[in-house]
Amino acid sequence: MNAPQPAQRSTAAVVVQSLMWLWLIFLSVLAALGYQALSDQADQERLDSRLQRLEAQATG
C-alpha cells in the first residue's frame, strides 16, 4: 500500500505558499518605500518653511 503520506505537501501547495510569501515581502517593501517617501517629503516641507522664514527675515 503506497498511499501518500499526509505530512507530504504537494508541489502546487509549495508553489502557492512561496508566491504568497513573495507577495507579502513585495508589499512590505512597497510600504517601507512609501513611508520613506512621505518622510522625505515632510522633511523637505519643513526645510522649505524654514528657508522662507529666513528669507523673510533677511529682506525685512
PDB file of N, CA and C in Angstrom:
ATOM      1  N   MET A   1       0.835  -1.175   0.000  1.00  0.00           N
ATOM      2  CA  MET A   1       0.000   0.000   0.000  1.00  0.00           C
ATOM      3  C   MET A   1       0.883   1.243   0.000  1.00  0.00           C
ATOM      4  N   ASN A   2       0.883   1.919  -1.118  1.00  0.00           N
ATOM      5  CA  ASN A   2       1.695   3.118  -1.270  1.00  0.00           C
ATOM      6  C   ASN A   2       0.830   4.371  -1.222  1.00  0.00           C
ATOM      7  N   ALA A   3       0.092   4.542  -0.160  1.00  0.00           N
ATOM      8  CA  ALA A   3      -0.738   5.742  -0.014  1.00  0.00           C
ATOM      9  C   ALA A   3       0.166   6.931   0.303  1.00  0.00           C
ATOM     10  N   PRO A   4      -0.137   8.105  -0.277  1.00  0.00           N
ATOM     11  CA  PRO A   4       0.687   9.287   0.017  1.00  0.00           C
ATOM     12  C   PRO A   4       0.562   9.672   1.486  1.00  0.00           C
ATOM     13  N   GLN A   5       1.668  10.075   2.054  1.00  0.00           N
ATOM     14  CA  GLN A   5       1.653  10.441   3.471  1.00  0.00           C
ATOM     15  C   GLN A   5       1.043  11.832   3.632  1.00  0.00           C
ATOM     16  N   PRO A   6       0.230  12.023   4.675  1.00  0.00           N
ATOM     17  CA  PRO A   6      -0.441  13.317   4.852  1.00  0.00           C
ATOM     18  C   PRO A   6       0.537  14.456   5.145  1.00  0.00           C
ATOM     19  N   ALA A   7       1.695  14.157   5.687  1.00  0.00           N
ATOM     20  CA  ALA A   7       2.653  15.213   6.013  1.00  0.00           C
ATOM     21  C   ALA A   7       3.358  15.738   4.766  1.00  0.00           C
ATOM     22  N   GLN A   8       3.291  14.984   3.685  1.00  0.00           N
ATOM     23  CA  GLN A   8       3.977  15.395   2.467  1.00  0.00           C
ATOM     24  C   GLN A   8       3.102  16.384   1.691  1.00  0.00           C
ATOM     25  N   ARG A   9       3.669  17.590   1.452  1.00  0.00           N
ATOM     26  CA  ARG A   9       2.892  18.607   0.747  1.00  0.00           C
ATOM     27  C   ARG A   9       3.052  18.445  -0.757  1.00  0.00           C
ATOM     28  N   SER A  10       2.019  18.819  -1.463  1.00  0.00           N
ATOM     29  CA  SER A  10       2.089  18.727  -2.919  1.00  0.00           C
ATOM     30  C   SER A  10       2.908  19.890  -3.481  1.00  0.00           C
ATOM     31  N   THR A  11       3.360  19.727  -4.686  1.00  0.00           N
ATOM     32  CA  THR A  11       4.146  20.772  -5.346  1.00  0.00           C
ATOM     33  C   THR A  11       3.321  22.042  -5.513  1.00  0.00           C
ATOM     34  N   ALA A  12       2.049  21.896  -5.835  1.00  0.00           N
ATOM     35  CA  ALA A  12       1.190  23.066  -6.019  1.00  0.00           C
ATOM     36  C   ALA A  12       1.071  23.865  -4.729  1.00  0.00           C
ATOM     37  N   ALA A  13       0.943  23.175  -3.605  1.00  0.00           N
ATOM     38  CA  ALA A  13       0.833  23.875  -2.322  1.00  0.00           C
ATOM     39  C   ALA A  13       2.112  24.637  -2.007  1.00  0.00           C
ATOM     40  N   VAL A  14       3.253  24.044  -2.311  1.00  0.00           N
ATOM     41  CA  VAL A  14       4.533  24.717  -2.071  1.00  0.00           C
ATOM     42  C   VAL A  14       4.651  25.954  -2.955  1.00  0.00           C
ATOM     43  N   VAL A  15       4.242  25.832  -4.213  1.00  0.00           N
ATOM     44  CA  VAL A  15       4.310  26.970  -5.136  1.00  0.00           C
ATOM     45  C   VAL A  15       3.398  28.092  -4.663  1.00  0.00           C
ATOM     46  N   VAL A  16       2.180  27.754  -4.280  1.00  0.00           N
ATOM     47  CA  VAL A  16       1.233  28.769  -3.813  1.00  0.00           C
ATOM     48  C   VAL A  16       1.754  29.445  -2.556  1.00  0.00           C
ATOM     49  N   GLN A  17       2.279  28.678  -1.634  1.00  0.00           N
ATOM     50  CA  GLN A  17       2.806  29.261  -0.403  1.00  0.00           C
ATOM     51  C   GLN A  17       4.004  30.165  -0.701  1.00  0.00           C
ATOM     52  N   SER A  18       4.859  29.744  -1.600  1.00  0.00           N
ATOM     53  CA  SER A  18       6.016  30.565  -1.968  1.00  0.00           C
ATOM     54  C   SER A  18       5.579  31.873  -2.612  1.00  0.00           C
ATOM     55  N   LEU A  19       4.595  31.802  -3.499  1.00  0.00           N
ATOM     56  CA  LEU A  19       4.087  33.017  -4.129  1.00  0.00           C
ATOM     57  C   LEU A  19       3.461  33.959  -3.110  1.00  0.00           C
ATOM     58  N   MET A  20       2.770  33.408  -2.136  1.00  0.00           N
ATOM     59  CA  MET A  20       2.164  34.254  -1.100  1.00  0.00           C
ATOM     60  C   MET A  20       3.236  34.944  -0.257  1.00  0.00           C
ATOM     61  N   TRP A  21       4.315  34.226   0.066  1.00  0.00           N
ATOM     62  CA  TRP A  21       5.422  34.843   0.807  1.00  0.00           C
ATOM     63  C   TRP A  21       6.073  35.950  -0.010  1.00  0.00           C
ATOM     64  N   LEU A  22       6.296  35.688  -1.301  1.00  0.00           N
ATOM     65  CA  LEU A  22       6.876  36.714  -2.164  1.00  0.00           C
ATOM     66  C   LEU A  22       5.981  37.947  -2.241  1.00  0.00           C
ATOM     67  N   TRP A  23       4.670  37.739  -2.322  1.00  0.00           N
ATOM     68  CA  TRP A  23       3.713  38.842  -2.362  1.00  0.00           C
ATOM     69  C   TRP A  23       3.772  39.633  -1.058  1.00  0.00           C
ATOM     70  N   LEU A  24       3.853  38.947   0.061  1.00  0.00           N
ATOM     71  CA  LEU A  24       3.938  39.618   1.358  1.00  0.00           C
ATOM     72  C   LEU A  24       5.214  40.446   1.462  1.00  0.00           C
ATOM     73  N   ILE A  25       6.322  39.887   1.011  1.00  0.00           N
ATOM     74  CA  ILE A  25       7.592  40.621   1.041  1.00  0.00           C
ATOM     75  C   ILE A  25       7.515  41.839   0.121  1.00  0.00           C
ATOM     76  N   PHE A  26       6.948  41.672  -1.065  1.00  0.00           N
ATOM     77  CA  PHE A  26       6.801  42.783  -2.003  1.00  0.00           C
ATOM     78  C   PHE A  26       5.968  43.905  -1.392  1.00  0.00           C
ATOM     79  N   LEU A  27       4.856  43.563  -0.764  1.00  0.00           N
ATOM     80  CA  LEU A  27       4.009  44.585  -0.151  1.00  0.00           C
ATOM     81  C   LEU A  27       4.719  45.282   1.006  1.00  0.00           C
ATOM     82  N   SER A  28       5.502  44.540   1.770  1.00  0.00           N
ATOM     83  CA  SER A  28       6.256  45.138   2.869  1.00  0.00           C
ATOM     84  C   SER A  28       7.287  46.132   2.352  1.00  0.00           C
ATOM     85  N   VAL A  29       7.982  45.761   1.291  1.00  0.00           N
ATOM     86  CA  VAL A  29       8.973  46.671   0.695  1.00  0.00           C
ATOM     87  C   VAL A  29       8.274  47.906   0.138  1.00  0.00           C
ATOM     88  N   LEU A  30       7.150  47.709  -0.516  1.00  0.00           N
ATOM     89  CA  LEU A  30       6.397  48.825  -1.072  1.00  0.00           C
ATOM     90  C   LEU A  30       5.933  49.778   0.032  1.00  0.00           C
ATOM     91  N   ALA A  31       5.447  49.237   1.141  1.00  0.00           N
ATOM     92  CA  ALA A  31       5.020  50.075   2.263  1.00  0.00           C
ATOM     93  C   ALA A  31       6.200  50.839   2.855  1.00  0.00           C
ATOM     94  N   ALA A  32       7.341  50.187   2.986  1.00  0.00           N
ATOM     95  CA  ALA A  32       8.527  50.856   3.528  1.00  0.00           C
ATOM     96  C   ALA A  32       8.984  51.985   2.612  1.00  0.00           C
ATOM     97  N   LEU A  33       8.966  51.754   1.305  1.00  0.00           N
ATOM     98  CA  LEU A  33       9.356  52.804   0.363  1.00  0.00           C
ATOM     99  C   LEU A  33       8.372  53.974   0.395  1.00  0.00           C
ATOM    100  N   GLY A  34       7.094  53.676   0.524  1.00  0.00           N
ATOM    101  CA  GLY A  34       6.090  54.736   0.633  1.00  0.00           C
ATOM    102  C   GLY A  34       6.270  55.554   1.892  1.00  0.00           C
ATOM    103  N   TYR A  35       6.552  54.888   2.996  1.00  0.00           N
ATOM    104  CA  TYR A  35       6.793  55.592   4.257  1.00  0.00           C
ATOM    105  C   TYR A  35       8.017  56.487   4.139  1.00  0.00           C
ATOM    106  N   GLN A  36       9.068  55.966   3.521  1.00  0.00           N
ATOM    107  CA  GLN A  36      10.305  56.740   3.338  1.00  0.00           C
ATOM    108  C   GLN A  36      10.034  57.977   2.480  1.00  0.00           C
ATOM    109  N   ALA A  37       9.261  57.815   1.416  1.00  0.00           N
ATOM    110  CA  ALA A  37       8.959  58.941   0.532  1.00  0.00           C
ATOM    111  C   ALA A  37       8.163  60.009   1.269  1.00  0.00           C
ATOM    112  N   LEU A  38       7.183  59.596   2.062  1.00  0.00           N
ATOM    113  CA  LEU A  38       6.394  60.565   2.821  1.00  0.00           C
ATOM    114  C   LEU A  38       7.243  61.273   3.864  1.00  0.00           C
ATOM    115  N   SER A  39       8.136  60.548   4.493  1.00  0.00           N
ATOM    116  CA  SER A  39       9.027  61.142   5.485  1.00  0.00           C
ATOM    117  C   SER A  39       9.953  62.157   4.829  1.00  0.00           C
ATOM    118  N   ASP A  40      10.502  61.812   3.681  1.00  0.00           N
ATOM    119  CA  ASP A  40      11.377  62.737   2.955  1.00  0.00           C
ATOM    120  C   ASP A  40      10.621  63.984   2.523  1.00  0.00           C
ATOM    121  N   GLN A  41       9.374  63.804   2.100  1.00  0.00           N
ATOM    122  CA  GLN A  41       8.570  64.943   1.674  1.00  0.00           C
ATOM    123  C   GLN A  41       8.285  65.867   2.856  1.00  0.00           C
ATOM    124  N   ALA A  42       7.989  65.300   4.019  1.00  0.00           N
ATOM    125  CA  ALA A  42       7.737  66.114   5.207  1.00  0.00           C
ATOM    126  C   ALA A  42       8.994  66.881   5.612  1.00  0.00           C
ATOM    127  N   ASP A  43      10.150  66.224   5.532  1.00  0.00           N
ATOM    128  CA  ASP A  43      11.409  66.904   5.843  1.00  0.00           C
ATOM    129  C   ASP A  43      11.647  68.060   4.878  1.00  0.00           C
ATOM    130  N   GLN A  44      11.374  67.846   3.608  1.00  0.00           N
ATOM    131  CA  GLN A  44      11.576  68.893   2.602  1.00  0.00           C
ATOM    132  C   GLN A  44      10.649  70.074   2.863  1.00  0.00           C
ATOM    133  N   GLU A  45       9.404  69.795   3.257  1.00  0.00           N
ATOM    134  CA  GLU A  45       8.460  70.875   3.542  1.00  0.00           C
ATOM    135  C   GLU A  45       8.905  71.683   4.753  1.00  0.00           C
ATOM    136  N   ARG A  46       9.454  71.015   5.766  1.00  0.00           N
ATOM    137  CA  ARG A  46       9.968  71.743   6.934  1.00  0.00           C
ATOM    138  C   ARG A  46      11.141  72.628   6.545  1.00  0.00           C
ATOM    139  N   LEU A  47      12.034  72.098   5.721  1.00  0.00           N
ATOM    140  CA  LEU A  47      13.176  72.895   5.266  1.00  0.00           C
ATOM    141  C   LEU A  47      12.718  74.086   4.432  1.00  0.00           C
ATOM    142  N   ASP A  48      11.729  73.885   3.583  1.00  0.00           N
ATOM    143  CA  ASP A  48      11.220  74.981   2.761  1.00  0.00           C
ATOM    144  C   ASP A  48      10.620  76.082   3.629  1.00  0.00           C
ATOM    145  N   SER A  49       9.861  75.697   4.652  1.00  0.00           N
ATOM    146  CA  SER A  49       9.250  76.717   5.507  1.00  0.00           C
ATOM    147  C   SER A  49      10.315  77.469   6.304  1.00  0.00           C
ATOM    148  N   ARG A  50      11.349  76.786   6.759  1.00  0.00           N
ATOM    149  CA  ARG A  50      12.440  77.467   7.460  1.00  0.00           C
ATOM    150  C   ARG A  50      13.171  78.422   6.530  1.00  0.00           C
ATOM    151  N   LEU A  51      13.384  78.000   5.300  1.00  0.00           N
ATOM    152  CA  LEU A  51      14.058  78.850   4.325  1.00  0.00           C
ATOM    153  C   LEU A  51      13.230  80.096   4.038  1.00  0.00           C
ATOM    154  N   GLN A  52      11.927  79.939   3.922  1.00  0.00           N
ATOM    155  CA  GLN A  52      11.060  81.094   3.687  1.00  0.00           C
ATOM    156  C   GLN A  52      11.129  82.073   4.852  1.00  0.00           C
ATOM    157  N   ARG A  53      11.164  81.550   6.092  1.00  0.00           N
ATOM    158  CA  ARG A  53      11.277  82.440   7.254  1.00  0.00           C
ATOM    159  C   ARG A  53      12.607  83.187   7.249  1.00  0.00           C
ATOM    160  N   LEU A  54      13.681  82.481   6.915  1.00  0.00           N
ATOM    161  CA  LEU A  54      14.992  83.129   6.865  1.00  0.00           C
ATOM    162  C   LEU A  54      15.043  84.197   5.773  1.00  0.00           C
ATOM    163  N   GLU A  55      14.450  83.894   4.633  1.00  0.00           N
ATOM    164  CA  GLU A  55      14.417  84.882   3.556  1.00  0.00           C
ATOM    165  C   GLU A  55      13.600  86.101   3.960  1.00  0.00           C
ATOM    166  N   ALA A  56      12.500  85.878   4.669  1.00  0.00           N
ATOM    167  CA  ALA A  56      11.670  86.995   5.125  1.00  0.00           C
ATOM    168  C   ALA A  56      12.431  87.851   6.133  1.00  0.00           C
ATOM    169  N   GLN A  57      13.185  87.211   7.021  1.00  0.00           N
ATOM    170  CA  GLN A  57      13.978  87.964   7.995  1.00  0.00           C
ATOM    171  C   GLN A  57      15.091  88.741   7.299  1.00  0.00           C
ATOM    172  N   ALA A  58      15.693  88.155   6.295  1.00  0.00           N
ATOM    173  CA  ALA A  58      16.812  88.803   5.610  1.00  0.00           C
ATOM    174  C   ALA A  58      16.345  90.009   4.798  1.00  0.00           C
ATOM    175  N   THR A  59      15.149  89.930   4.244  1.00  0.00           N
ATOM    176  CA  THR A  59      14.665  91.032   3.403  1.00  0.00           C
ATOM    177  C   THR A  59      13.897  92.070   4.204  1.00  0.00           C
ATOM    178  N   GLY A  60      13.385  91.713   5.351  1.00  0.00           N
ATOM    179  CA  GLY A  60      12.557  92.688   6.055  1.00  0.00           C
ATOM    180  C   GLY A  60      12.968  92.816   7.430  1.00  0.00           C
TER     181      GLY A  60
END
